[in-house]
Amino acid sequence: MSGVDLGMPAFPDAARQAVRDAQLRHNLGRATNTIRNKRAAVVDELDDWEQLRASGAAIKAHTLSRLDTYLEQFESAVTAVGGTVHWARDAAEANRIVTDLVRETGETEAVKVKSMATQEIGLNEALASAGISAWETDLAELIVQLDEDRPSHILVPAIHRNRSEIREIFRREMAGSGTPAPTDLTADPVQLAEAARHHLRDKFLRANVAISGANFAVAETGSLVVVESEGNGRMCLTMPEHLISVVGIEKLVPSWRDLEVFLQLLPRSSTGERMNPYTSVWNGVTEGDGPSSFHVVLLDNGRSEALADEIGSQALRCIRCSACLNVCPVYERAGGHAYGSVYPGPIGAVLTPQLYGVESEDTASLPYASTLCGACYDVCPVAIEIPELLVHLRNRTVRERKGWFDRLSSTAMRGLGWVFGDSKRLGRAQRIASLGGRLFGRRGIGRLPWPLSRWTDARDAPAPAPESFRQWWERNRTGNGDER
Amino acid sequence: MKRPSRDAREAVLGSVRSALAGGQRGSTDSIPREYSGKRHVESLPDLFRERVAEYRAEVRTTDSSEAPEAVLGALEAAAARRVVVPEGFPARWSEPVAERHDAFGDSPRLSTAALENADAVLTTCTVGIATTGTMVLDHGPGQGRRALTLLPDTHVCLVAASRIVDDVPAALAELDPTGPMTFISGPSATSDIELERVEGVHGPRNLHVVVVGDV
Ligand code: SF4
């Protein structure tokens, strides 16, 4: 388990704050709607999408079933091409390894490619406490880092910021860490991107160390793959002398050929493009091209434990495309920060409790952050049965936090626990409850004990709305037919 | 250099093994691969051109006798003066460039500053993918090391029509996964600000593609 204190509020409290933030909700609604439509259009172009999806799911499931073998194969392949493989049991160990590796180069700064794994382990903070500055180079990550903020979306981490806010952040903060923003900077996205280009150019050319994650790691060849749009990934992977890649052990695929499935599934699901602008593939070190030293840190941090849960382990197939966020009615209203994890949305609700455990209320409440409408499963390119996982994790939470469940004294609460344990029952209960809401008026239903109290509070709905998310979603989905 | 810890390795592998103990170990044979290995495409060069253009790259089509003209046209459109031409780039296409531009190779190896100063780079590619409008560079002869197609602001890429395949599976089958590779689909772009697409963040902001029909 990770020893990292995320220092974040539990979902219900954070969600209440977020639903009140009109700007955030407006940005999110517009953004998720745009990506959703783009995705649907490029997915519809392929008549074999379901077959690709079935293969993607099967390749990942297969890899996980032989993960020990593939990890060893990957290790020898990387070693054979001049790379060094490190293993990290948890976040603290991974951070220590990376810190030591950077220290050995004698450098005090590093450029970074957007990576979920390094966010998960809190690497930037660990490096900072060792006196090493880690510069995020993805435009959105740069915005978030300059503002000392937190990312809110896997793919578009600054989705909660609009252009004038970004201009303010650039004008206020850029000078503090390098090339300042031009004094006449406007809120035009072209100008803002240009300012980021100038600010980071200097860092790319000066940096001797780069830190990346990887979208895929090929066991057969030792190849790593980074999928991106801006070119900051290429800069980091190519220009510095030293490259350190932190890779979750679930990122493996067996063979080079398997990428033919994922390089079709990922860009279409993620940015809604037929292909993303840049995909970089590299193997160890190449004489005369790119870094001369290369280290991979294979990160466990709760993954092997998740692997032991027959149903829960499905979440390890995730290729972090973020399609499930963009279709989720709860995410759209609450935003990414409410999940209190680097993994927001439906996937976060099933991954976070497994990686961090359900001992704390923050993570234990996450599997309840869903209406079980099933839209996430429909779009998931590796067919993770997220609703089923949520129900499973709810049951596990109830089981493992035994004291918590026993404290719920009233039989009515037990009934609600039972209701929340099953999607069909929940659907029925929501319809019944919404009837209750109409009968008793807005104040008709009193506060319920945790977790339901916190959930209803957070959603600012003391009595159930006349229409549940689920009903609303089903009506809307069949209405505009933009999702399959 | 720091030695990786054996303890951590054994611990991670050990807990993976105990998680998997008693479970079904799948075989690669049972992975369904019913997706289309091959897509029916009327004309590969036509689809490729159309898809590349949708990324807002400039596309020109020509035959090999006219290719030098097309290259010059692309360089002029980008107002490029200093042009990097990597070793192994076909001389018959680069000679006119050398006459009109300040063209230089990467041997001896160019400094980062010199590369930063170049206006454009001229390369071939190893495979083109029609369905996705992608060029794949394996950084072999005529393509240069990775930095060459990264720092200059304009990239002019020649694609031989005969090297265009239908989709990703055919492309990967052509590639040798032992060296670095870059898949390029349009100019560098970001949608990080209110999801509005802006071309050109860190990679070349101008991408000119010349499809040479009879090669
Ligand atoms: S769970 Fe599926 S849809 Fe969600 S991010 Fe992961 S791969 Fe994408």
XYZ file of C-alpha atoms and ligand atoms in Angstrom:
707
model
C 0.000 0.000 0.000
C 1.079 3.478 -0.601
C 2.373 5.547 2.227
C 1.423 8.754 0.475
C -0.997 11.056 2.214
C -3.056 12.496 -0.548
C -4.248 15.250 1.724
C -7.486 15.431 -0.147
C -11.072 15.709 1.071
C -13.447 12.761 0.772
C -15.606 12.638 -2.343
C -18.858 13.916 -0.805
C -17.371 17.089 0.712
C -15.329 17.900 -2.351
C -18.230 17.186 -4.660
C -20.484 19.624 -2.837
C -17.937 22.364 -3.305
C -17.599 21.511 -6.963
C -21.253 21.407 -7.898
C -21.537 24.939 -6.560
C -18.774 26.113 -8.800
C -20.668 27.214 -11.871
C -17.570 27.920 -13.950
C -16.257 24.449 -13.395
C -19.571 22.913 -14.280
C -19.882 24.975 -17.415
C -16.349 24.099 -18.587
C -16.806 20.463 -17.810
C -20.143 20.173 -19.506
C -18.877 21.775 -22.678
C -15.657 19.793 -22.710
C -17.074 16.372 -22.014
C -19.815 16.941 -24.555
C -17.293 17.901 -27.244
C -15.008 14.934 -26.666
C -17.964 12.575 -26.402
C -19.209 13.557 -29.841
C -15.761 13.400 -31.426
C -15.191 9.968 -29.970
C -18.543 8.660 -31.174
C -17.827 9.886 -34.718
C -14.423 8.200 -35.088
C -15.552 5.019 -33.360
C -18.489 4.760 -35.766
C -16.062 4.852 -38.685
C -14.702 1.422 -37.804
C -17.078 -1.452 -38.432
C -14.852 -3.779 -36.407
C -14.792 -1.647 -33.238
C -16.428 -4.329 -31.095
C -13.920 -6.905 -32.330
C -11.016 -4.567 -31.555
C -12.486 -3.988 -28.124
C -12.836 -7.720 -27.487
C -9.199 -8.230 -28.482
C -8.013 -5.332 -26.377
C -9.793 -6.731 -23.335
C -8.504 -10.248 -23.994
C -4.890 -9.179 -24.540
C -4.881 -7.249 -21.269
C -6.632 -10.049 -19.354
C -4.190 -12.560 -20.765
C -1.182 -10.413 -19.845
C -2.444 -10.026 -16.294
C -2.926 -13.790 -15.978
C 0.784 -14.295 -16.700
C 2.080 -11.024 -15.418
C 5.085 -12.498 -13.575
C 6.356 -14.124 -16.769
C 5.854 -11.025 -18.872
C 7.547 -8.801 -16.304
C 10.628 -10.990 -16.331
C 10.605 -11.111 -20.117
C 10.349 -7.329 -20.285
C 13.188 -6.958 -17.802
C 15.558 -9.087 -19.851
C 14.554 -7.391 -23.106
C 15.250 -3.923 -21.669
C 18.524 -5.049 -20.124
C 19.629 -6.518 -23.451
C 19.313 -3.109 -25.143
C 21.221 -1.157 -22.538
C 18.479 -0.148 -20.116
C 18.343 -0.799 -16.368
C 15.191 -2.106 -14.701
C 14.311 -1.209 -11.102
C 11.406 -2.548 -9.078
C 9.373 -0.567 -6.570
C 6.987 -2.109 -4.057
C 5.329 1.172 -3.208
C 5.321 4.904 -3.814
C 8.041 5.654 -1.294
C 10.383 3.112 -2.852
C 9.736 4.400 -6.378
C 10.330 7.981 -5.282
C 13.564 7.000 -3.576
C 14.831 5.200 -6.671
C 14.049 8.128 -8.977
C 15.520 10.653 -6.548
C 18.746 8.642 -6.292
C 18.961 8.299 -10.060
C 18.559 12.038 -10.573
C 21.093 12.768 -7.837
C 23.651 10.513 -9.493
C 23.520 12.677 -12.595
C 24.441 15.673 -10.443
C 21.447 17.603 -11.790
C 18.925 19.538 -9.737
C 16.186 19.734 -12.327
C 14.303 17.414 -14.620
C 11.674 17.813 -17.332
C 8.591 15.632 -17.124
C 6.133 14.116 -19.554
C 2.567 13.911 -18.259
C 2.314 10.632 -16.403
C -0.428 9.270 -14.171
C 1.956 6.916 -12.392
C 4.266 9.694 -11.217
C 1.265 11.694 -10.013
C -0.017 8.655 -8.180
C 3.216 8.343 -6.211
C 3.612 12.077 -5.617
C 6.990 12.133 -7.343
C 7.206 15.885 -7.888
C 6.774 16.532 -4.174
C 9.333 13.861 -3.268
C 11.850 15.360 -5.702
C 11.165 18.858 -4.418
C 11.954 17.798 -0.872
C 15.277 16.468 -2.179
C 15.974 19.860 -3.771
C 15.173 18.734 -7.323
C 12.767 20.761 -9.483
C 10.600 18.646 -11.757
C 9.023 20.691 -14.556
C 5.778 19.492 -16.069
C 5.849 20.069 -19.827
C 2.375 19.111 -20.978
C 0.494 22.394 -21.478
C -2.337 21.506 -19.122
C 0.038 20.077 -16.533
C 2.085 23.250 -16.781
C -1.028 25.320 -16.063
C -1.853 23.124 -13.087
C 1.722 23.148 -11.778
C 2.192 26.909 -12.130
C -1.015 27.453 -10.202
C -0.097 24.857 -7.556
C -3.416 23.262 -8.405
C -4.428 19.648 -8.942
C -5.351 17.970 -12.262
C -9.071 17.312 -12.728
C -9.198 15.112 -15.816
C -6.904 12.312 -17.014
C -6.587 13.696 -20.499
C -7.242 17.414 -20.069
C -5.953 18.097 -16.551
C -6.814 21.812 -16.682
C -10.334 21.282 -17.974
C -11.578 23.274 -14.978
C -9.758 26.445 -16.121
C -10.935 28.831 -18.829
C -8.734 30.946 -21.077
C -8.724 34.129 -19.013
C -7.862 32.201 -15.872
C -4.987 30.589 -17.774
C -3.735 33.961 -18.952
C -3.742 35.194 -15.369
C -1.826 32.126 -14.184
C 0.781 32.558 -16.938
C 1.229 36.263 -16.258
C 1.499 35.756 -12.544
C 3.601 32.590 -12.323
C 5.784 32.008 -15.386
C 8.511 34.448 -14.418
C 9.003 32.620 -11.130
C 10.248 29.462 -12.833
C 11.862 30.600 -16.088
C 11.005 32.556 -19.215
C 8.214 35.011 -18.282
C 4.973 35.413 -20.199
C 4.946 38.306 -22.705
C 3.547 41.464 -21.115
C 0.918 41.872 -23.840
C -0.322 38.291 -23.527
C -4.012 37.956 -24.387
C -6.410 35.121 -23.614
C -6.282 33.855 -27.200
C -5.441 30.111 -27.034
C -2.916 30.529 -29.881
C -1.035 33.159 -27.863
C -1.262 31.138 -24.694
C 0.175 28.078 -26.446
C 2.949 30.247 -27.891
C 3.807 31.544 -24.419
C 4.018 27.961 -23.165
C 6.245 27.040 -26.100
C 8.709 29.805 -25.229
C 8.601 29.150 -21.531
C 9.349 25.453 -21.961
C 11.768 25.592 -24.891
C 14.530 26.804 -22.691
C 13.855 24.024 -20.176
C 13.904 21.315 -22.855
C 17.212 22.448 -24.262
C 18.823 22.897 -20.877
C 17.557 19.764 -19.145
C 19.834 16.796 -18.739
C 17.290 14.515 -17.133
C 13.794 13.573 -18.255
C 11.157 11.604 -16.387
C 8.328 9.898 -18.229
C 5.677 7.272 -17.839
C 4.587 4.988 -20.666
C 1.292 4.044 -22.255
C 2.508 0.576 -23.166
C 5.523 -1.600 -22.436
C 6.186 -4.495 -24.803
C 7.492 -7.620 -23.046
C 8.822 -9.231 -26.217
C 10.993 -6.336 -27.377
C 11.442 -4.130 -24.295
C 9.902 -1.240 -26.251
C 8.147 1.590 -24.453
C 5.434 3.674 -26.079
C 4.345 7.237 -25.299
C 1.219 8.555 -27.006
C 0.857 12.366 -27.050
C -0.192 15.455 -28.975
C 2.025 18.416 -28.236
C 5.550 17.175 -28.848
C 6.629 17.766 -25.263
C 6.870 13.994 -24.949
C 9.210 13.796 -27.938
C 11.296 16.616 -26.458
C 11.687 14.821 -23.135
C 12.347 11.428 -24.683
C 14.894 12.757 -27.156
C 16.828 15.787 -25.917
C 18.169 15.015 -22.382
C 21.092 12.675 -21.683
C 19.276 10.662 -19.027
C 15.801 9.166 -19.194
C 13.895 7.615 -16.307
C 10.512 6.002 -16.995
C 8.132 5.072 -14.189
C 5.824 2.335 -15.439
C 3.003 0.560 -13.590
C 3.356 -3.210 -13.829
C -0.040 -3.400 -15.545
C 1.202 -1.489 -18.601
C 2.684 -4.563 -20.240
C 1.498 -6.121 -23.447
C 3.060 -9.378 -24.657
C 4.138 -8.571 -28.205
C 4.784 -5.801 -30.694
C 1.846 -7.000 -32.748
C -0.532 -6.361 -29.833
C -0.007 -2.642 -30.335
C -1.982 -2.896 -33.590
C -5.064 -3.208 -31.398
C -4.234 -0.531 -28.822
C -2.982 2.067 -31.295
C -6.442 1.871 -32.876
C -8.397 1.788 -29.610
C -6.583 4.459 -27.624
C -6.566 7.612 -29.812
C -10.168 7.130 -30.934
C -11.374 6.578 -27.355
C -9.226 9.257 -25.850
C -9.064 12.433 -27.913
C -11.547 11.259 -30.519
C -8.918 11.326 -33.253
C -8.065 8.630 -35.760
C -4.513 8.970 -34.509
C -2.878 11.336 -32.049
C -0.212 13.696 -33.491
C 2.817 11.904 -32.032
C 3.556 8.394 -30.842
C 7.104 7.656 -29.723
C 8.534 4.156 -29.445
C 11.965 3.436 -28.046
C 14.084 0.524 -26.886
C 16.784 0.996 -24.304
C 19.482 3.301 -25.610
C 20.339 3.923 -29.256
C 23.846 5.009 -30.161
C 23.805 8.567 -31.488
C 20.065 9.105 -31.036
C 18.513 10.291 -27.782
C 19.473 9.625 -24.147
C 22.616 7.668 -23.369
C 21.285 6.314 -20.088
C 17.872 4.757 -19.589
C 16.186 3.448 -16.434
C 12.751 1.877 -16.014
C 11.104 1.757 -12.609
C 8.428 -0.962 -12.510
C 5.834 0.170 -10.008
C 3.616 -2.136 -7.945
C 2.032 0.221 -5.359
C -1.087 -1.836 -4.694
C -1.402 -3.359 -8.153
C -0.408 -6.893 -7.188
C -2.968 -6.746 -4.403
C -5.657 -5.643 -6.863
C -4.566 -8.512 -9.076
C -5.533 -10.973 -6.352
C -9.170 -9.805 -6.493
C -10.674 -11.816 -9.300
C -13.301 -9.217 -10.190
C -11.436 -6.095 -9.088
C -8.373 -6.944 -11.168
C -10.294 -6.013 -14.316
C -9.503 -2.401 -13.455
C -5.845 -3.135 -14.216
C -6.708 -3.455 -17.903
C -7.357 0.297 -18.040
C -5.408 2.155 -20.739
C -6.300 5.582 -19.234
C -8.182 6.832 -22.266
C -10.665 8.805 -20.108
C -13.683 7.898 -22.264
C -15.520 6.753 -19.133
C -15.083 10.187 -17.514
C -16.577 11.948 -20.485
C -19.802 9.941 -20.433
C -20.262 9.880 -16.672
C -23.170 12.011 -15.370
C -21.615 12.126 -11.895
C -18.234 13.249 -13.214
C -19.842 15.867 -15.404
C -21.513 17.451 -12.404
C -18.915 16.923 -9.717
C -15.656 17.334 -11.662
C -12.402 15.491 -11.223
C -11.233 17.031 -7.954
C -14.195 15.621 -6.056
C -12.748 12.123 -6.375
C -9.753 13.137 -4.271
C -7.463 10.966 -6.366
C -5.254 11.301 -9.414
C -7.647 8.795 -11.001
C -11.033 10.524 -11.225
C -14.324 9.435 -12.759
C -15.659 5.913 -13.038
C -12.224 4.344 -13.398
C -11.010 6.283 -10.362
C -13.970 5.039 -8.358
C -12.881 1.444 -8.959
C -9.110 1.878 -9.110
C -8.410 4.235 -6.219
C -9.955 2.084 -3.447
C -7.995 -0.890 -4.768
C -4.662 0.907 -4.950
C -5.030 2.773 -1.673
C -7.264 0.350 0.249
C -10.718 0.975 1.679
C -9.544 1.692 5.235
C -10.066 5.421 4.892
C -13.417 7.079 4.365
C -12.025 9.000 1.407
C -11.486 5.905 -0.666
C -14.307 3.847 0.825
C -16.850 6.404 -0.347
C -15.653 6.332 -3.957
C -17.518 3.241 -5.168
C -20.688 5.121 -4.242
C -19.791 7.954 -6.610
C -21.791 6.461 -9.420
C -25.363 5.920 -10.511
C -24.473 2.558 -12.079
C -25.949 3.714 -15.380
C -23.469 1.640 -17.360
C -22.392 4.317 -19.866
C -18.775 3.837 -18.769
C -18.795 0.176 -19.685
C -20.272 0.902 -23.090
C -17.436 3.216 -24.090
C -14.541 1.444 -22.372
C -12.127 0.252 -25.091
C -11.007 -2.675 -22.949
C -14.555 -3.544 -21.830
C -14.019 -3.142 -18.094
C -17.328 -3.897 -16.385
C -17.161 -0.806 -14.205
C -20.727 -1.035 -12.790
C -20.129 -4.635 -11.746
C -16.834 -3.629 -10.153
C -18.486 -0.806 -8.259
C -21.055 -3.138 -6.782
C -18.341 -5.631 -5.930
C -16.248 -2.957 -4.214
C -19.263 -1.654 -2.315
C -19.797 -5.141 -0.961
C -16.122 -5.445 -0.155
C -16.157 -2.117 1.644
C -19.138 -3.179 3.690
C -17.376 -6.463 4.511
C -13.912 -5.089 5.242
C -15.109 -2.080 7.200
C -17.120 -4.337 9.417
C -17.244 -1.971 12.356
C -18.560 0.704 10.069
C -21.442 -1.426 8.888
C -22.258 -2.669 12.385
C -22.495 0.878 13.643
C -25.390 1.477 11.343
C -28.084 0.758 13.847
C -31.360 1.007 12.061
C -32.673 -1.795 9.933
C -33.627 0.842 7.408
C -29.936 1.596 6.920
C -29.174 -2.055 6.377
C -31.855 -2.009 3.754
C -30.172 0.920 2.078
C -26.825 -0.852 2.180
C -28.522 -3.717 0.429
C -30.120 -1.398 -2.069
C -26.808 0.221 -2.926
C -25.268 -3.195 -3.426
C -27.139 -3.940 -6.604
C -27.778 -1.795 -9.645
C -31.284 -3.056 -10.338
C -32.319 -2.563 -6.733
C -30.772 0.892 -6.777
C -32.676 1.841 -9.896
C -35.922 0.715 -8.354
C -35.147 2.407 -5.064
C -34.327 5.678 -6.806
C -37.637 5.645 -8.603
C -39.442 4.923 -5.354
C -37.419 7.546 -3.512
C -38.161 10.166 -6.122
C -41.844 9.469 -5.584
C -41.144 10.036 -1.896
C -39.468 13.306 -2.796
C -42.578 14.486 -4.557
C -44.829 13.369 -1.712
C -42.852 14.887 1.123
C -41.505 17.962 -0.600
C -37.863 19.070 -0.643
C -37.385 18.567 3.068
C -39.281 15.337 3.340
C -36.314 13.050 3.875
C -33.999 13.673 6.776
C -30.270 13.209 6.996
C -29.102 9.681 6.538
C -26.060 8.158 8.221
C -22.801 7.874 6.268
C -22.253 7.219 3.475
C -25.660 8.147 2.182
C -25.851 11.359 4.143
C -22.654 12.612 2.657
C -23.728 11.632 -0.776
C -27.060 13.385 -0.608
C -25.444 16.437 0.983
C -22.757 16.559 -1.637
C -25.211 16.426 -4.436
C -27.188 19.201 -2.793
C -30.331 17.158 -2.987
C -31.880 16.736 0.441
C -34.753 14.919 -1.159
C -34.319 12.825 -4.287
C -34.839 14.757 -7.489
C -38.013 13.940 -9.421
C -35.762 12.253 -11.932
C -32.650 10.275 -10.965
C -29.404 10.617 -12.867
C -30.052 7.175 -14.108
C -33.481 7.962 -15.500
C -32.216 11.237 -16.888
C -29.277 9.515 -18.491
C -31.294 6.777 -20.056
C -33.739 9.274 -21.435
C -31.011 11.522 -22.797
C -28.927 8.764 -24.186
C -31.726 7.216 -26.150
C -32.796 10.735 -27.073
C -29.732 11.981 -28.911
C -28.105 8.660 -29.687
C -24.565 10.008 -29.669
C -23.217 7.022 -27.787
C -23.369 3.399 -28.708
C 25.556 3.421 -11.393
C 22.973 2.474 -8.828
C 22.249 -1.265 -8.744
C 18.595 -2.238 -8.725
C 17.508 -3.901 -5.477
C 17.016 -7.665 -5.701
C 14.770 -7.581 -2.642
C 12.243 -5.291 -4.261
C 12.291 -7.395 -7.418
C 11.632 -10.610 -5.527
C 8.951 -8.946 -3.422
C 7.029 -7.564 -6.398
C 7.302 -10.763 -8.426
C 6.436 -12.757 -5.302
C 3.260 -10.868 -4.623
C 2.261 -11.030 -8.299
C 2.770 -14.799 -8.151
C 0.770 -15.230 -5.003
C -2.019 -13.074 -6.447
C -2.110 -15.353 -9.470
C -1.739 -18.630 -7.556
C -4.493 -21.065 -8.401
C -5.876 -18.798 -11.131
C -6.258 -19.632 -14.805
C -3.188 -18.780 -16.847
C -4.355 -17.808 -20.290
C -2.666 -18.734 -23.541
C -2.053 -16.245 -26.343
C -3.865 -18.617 -28.723
C -7.147 -17.953 -27.002
C -7.012 -14.180 -27.678
C -9.719 -13.395 -30.242
C -8.432 -11.419 -33.232
C -11.559 -11.043 -35.293
C -10.981 -7.405 -36.187
C -10.110 -6.562 -39.778
C -6.464 -7.263 -40.416
C -6.950 -5.457 -43.686
C -9.342 -2.691 -44.689
C -10.703 -2.314 -48.138
C -9.469 0.991 -49.514
C -10.191 2.161 -53.100
C -7.002 4.165 -53.478
C -4.420 4.180 -50.707
C -2.696 7.438 -51.805
C -6.048 9.222 -52.135
C -7.242 8.212 -48.682
C -3.835 9.014 -47.194
C -3.858 12.509 -48.723
C -7.380 13.163 -47.549
C -6.698 12.026 -43.989
C -3.394 13.893 -43.654
C -5.056 17.077 -44.915
C -7.738 16.772 -42.227
C -5.020 17.315 -39.632
C -4.311 20.662 -41.289
C -1.050 19.539 -42.813
C -0.191 20.775 -46.310
C -0.319 17.928 -48.812
C 1.130 17.907 -52.337
C 0.956 15.085 -54.839
C 3.524 14.625 -57.563
C 5.558 12.080 -59.520
C 9.271 11.582 -59.067
C 10.305 13.941 -61.896
C 8.322 16.778 -60.339
C 9.160 15.950 -56.738
C 11.984 18.525 -56.443
C 9.564 21.257 -57.528
C 7.060 20.174 -54.901
C 9.762 20.180 -52.219
C 10.874 23.665 -53.230
C 7.262 24.805 -53.177
C 6.837 23.517 -49.639
C 10.043 25.176 -48.443
C 9.046 28.451 -50.033
C 5.601 28.325 -48.492
C 7.313 28.022 -45.110
C 9.816 30.771 -45.978
C 12.597 28.381 -44.985
C 16.190 29.348 -45.668
C 18.335 26.952 -43.632
C 17.318 23.377 -44.378
C 18.578 20.184 -42.747
C 18.826 17.293 -45.184
C 19.751 14.090 -43.335
C 22.277 11.676 -44.766
C 20.671 9.117 -47.047
C 17.988 11.453 -48.392
C 17.720 10.760 -52.171
C 20.128 13.167 -53.904
C 17.913 13.524 -56.987
C 15.302 15.234 -54.839
C 17.573 17.310 -52.672
C 19.962 18.767 -55.277
C 17.671 21.625 -56.348
C 17.200 22.424 -52.661
C 20.947 22.753 -52.206
C 21.060 25.184 -55.131
C 18.457 27.528 -53.740
C 18.709 27.086 -49.989
C 21.331 26.841 -47.329
C 21.162 23.027 -47.047
C 23.294 20.991 -44.651
C 23.494 17.458 -43.279
C 23.977 16.037 -39.791
C 27.524 14.773 -40.247
C 29.439 15.918 -38.315
C 26.620 15.923 -35.815
C 24.804 19.246 -35.593
C 24.756 21.008 -32.257
C 21.408 21.637 -30.603
C 21.902 25.345 -31.267
C 22.484 24.722 -34.978
C 19.356 22.583 -35.148
C 17.377 25.242 -33.323
C 18.569 27.668 -35.955
C 17.428 25.566 -38.895
C 14.147 26.643 -40.463
C 13.170 23.292 -41.906
C 14.060 19.628 -42.176
C 13.511 17.424 -45.214
C 12.997 13.673 -44.722
C 11.493 10.531 -46.130
C 9.454 8.110 -44.034
C 9.367 4.349 -43.835
C 5.605 3.722 -43.909
C 2.473 5.800 -44.449
C -0.877 4.734 -42.955
C -3.871 5.715 -45.099
C -6.769 5.237 -42.667
C -5.169 7.338 -39.944
C -3.131 9.767 -42.083
C 0.085 8.813 -40.312
C 3.747 8.836 -41.323
C 6.097 6.514 -39.490
C 9.771 7.423 -39.216
C 12.134 4.669 -38.118
C 14.976 7.198 -38.189
C 16.934 5.206 -40.752
C 18.748 6.725 -43.789
C 16.984 9.809 -45.150
C 15.110 10.367 -41.868
C 17.813 11.385 -39.421
C 17.982 10.988 -35.667
C 14.873 11.998 -33.732
C 15.942 15.530 -32.809
C 16.231 16.489 -36.504
C 12.467 16.320 -37.058
C 11.695 17.913 -33.711
C 13.498 21.247 -33.382
C 13.083 22.933 -36.794
C 9.695 24.593 -37.150
C 8.914 23.072 -40.553
C 9.026 19.408 -41.503
C 8.774 18.453 -45.169
C 8.181 14.715 -45.453
C 8.284 12.755 -48.699
C 6.077 9.688 -48.805
C 6.476 7.111 -51.561
C 2.992 6.010 -52.656
C 4.151 2.395 -52.691
C 4.941 2.647 -48.966
C 1.377 3.549 -48.005
C -0.578 0.761 -46.285
C -4.241 0.550 -45.314
C -4.167 0.702 -41.515
C -2.204 0.182 -38.316
C -1.847 -3.651 -38.438
C -0.190 -3.588 -41.867
C 2.102 -0.758 -40.759
C 3.313 -2.506 -37.603
C 4.003 -5.657 -39.619
C 6.381 -3.591 -41.788
C 8.269 -2.091 -38.876
C 11.291 -3.415 -37.061
C 10.653 -2.819 -33.361
C 14.281 -2.743 -32.296
C 15.020 0.948 -32.707
C 13.347 4.276 -31.983
C 10.316 5.238 -34.056
C 8.055 8.247 -34.362
C 4.487 8.106 -35.638
C 3.444 11.525 -36.945
C -0.200 12.405 -37.648
C -0.409 16.079 -38.445
C 1.474 18.952 -36.846
C 1.940 19.159 -33.104
C -1.292 20.265 -31.472
C -2.968 20.954 -28.176
C -6.574 21.177 -27.084
C -5.729 21.921 -23.483
C -7.285 25.378 -23.437
C -11.060 25.043 -23.466
C -10.640 22.185 -25.930
C -9.879 24.619 -28.730
C -7.383 23.049 -31.089
C -4.152 25.011 -31.537
C -1.545 23.730 -33.983
C 2.047 23.848 -32.958
C 3.187 23.648 -29.401
C 6.567 21.971 -29.238
C 7.051 19.957 -32.384
C 7.229 21.486 -35.896
C 4.307 23.837 -36.366
C 4.224 23.313 -40.114
C 3.978 19.878 -41.636
C 4.251 19.582 -45.415
C 3.690 16.176 -46.946
C 4.731 15.349 -50.508
C 3.237 12.113 -51.844
C 5.352 10.804 -54.708
C 3.054 8.741 -56.879
C 5.370 6.590 -58.962
C 7.852 5.448 -56.316
S -11.685 2.365 -17.572
Fe -11.857 2.048 -19.757
S -12.854 3.923 -20.493
Fe -12.116 4.382 -18.418
S -10.079 5.307 -18.725
Fe -9.778 3.106 -18.419
S -9.738 2.237 -20.475
Fe -10.647 4.265 -20.654
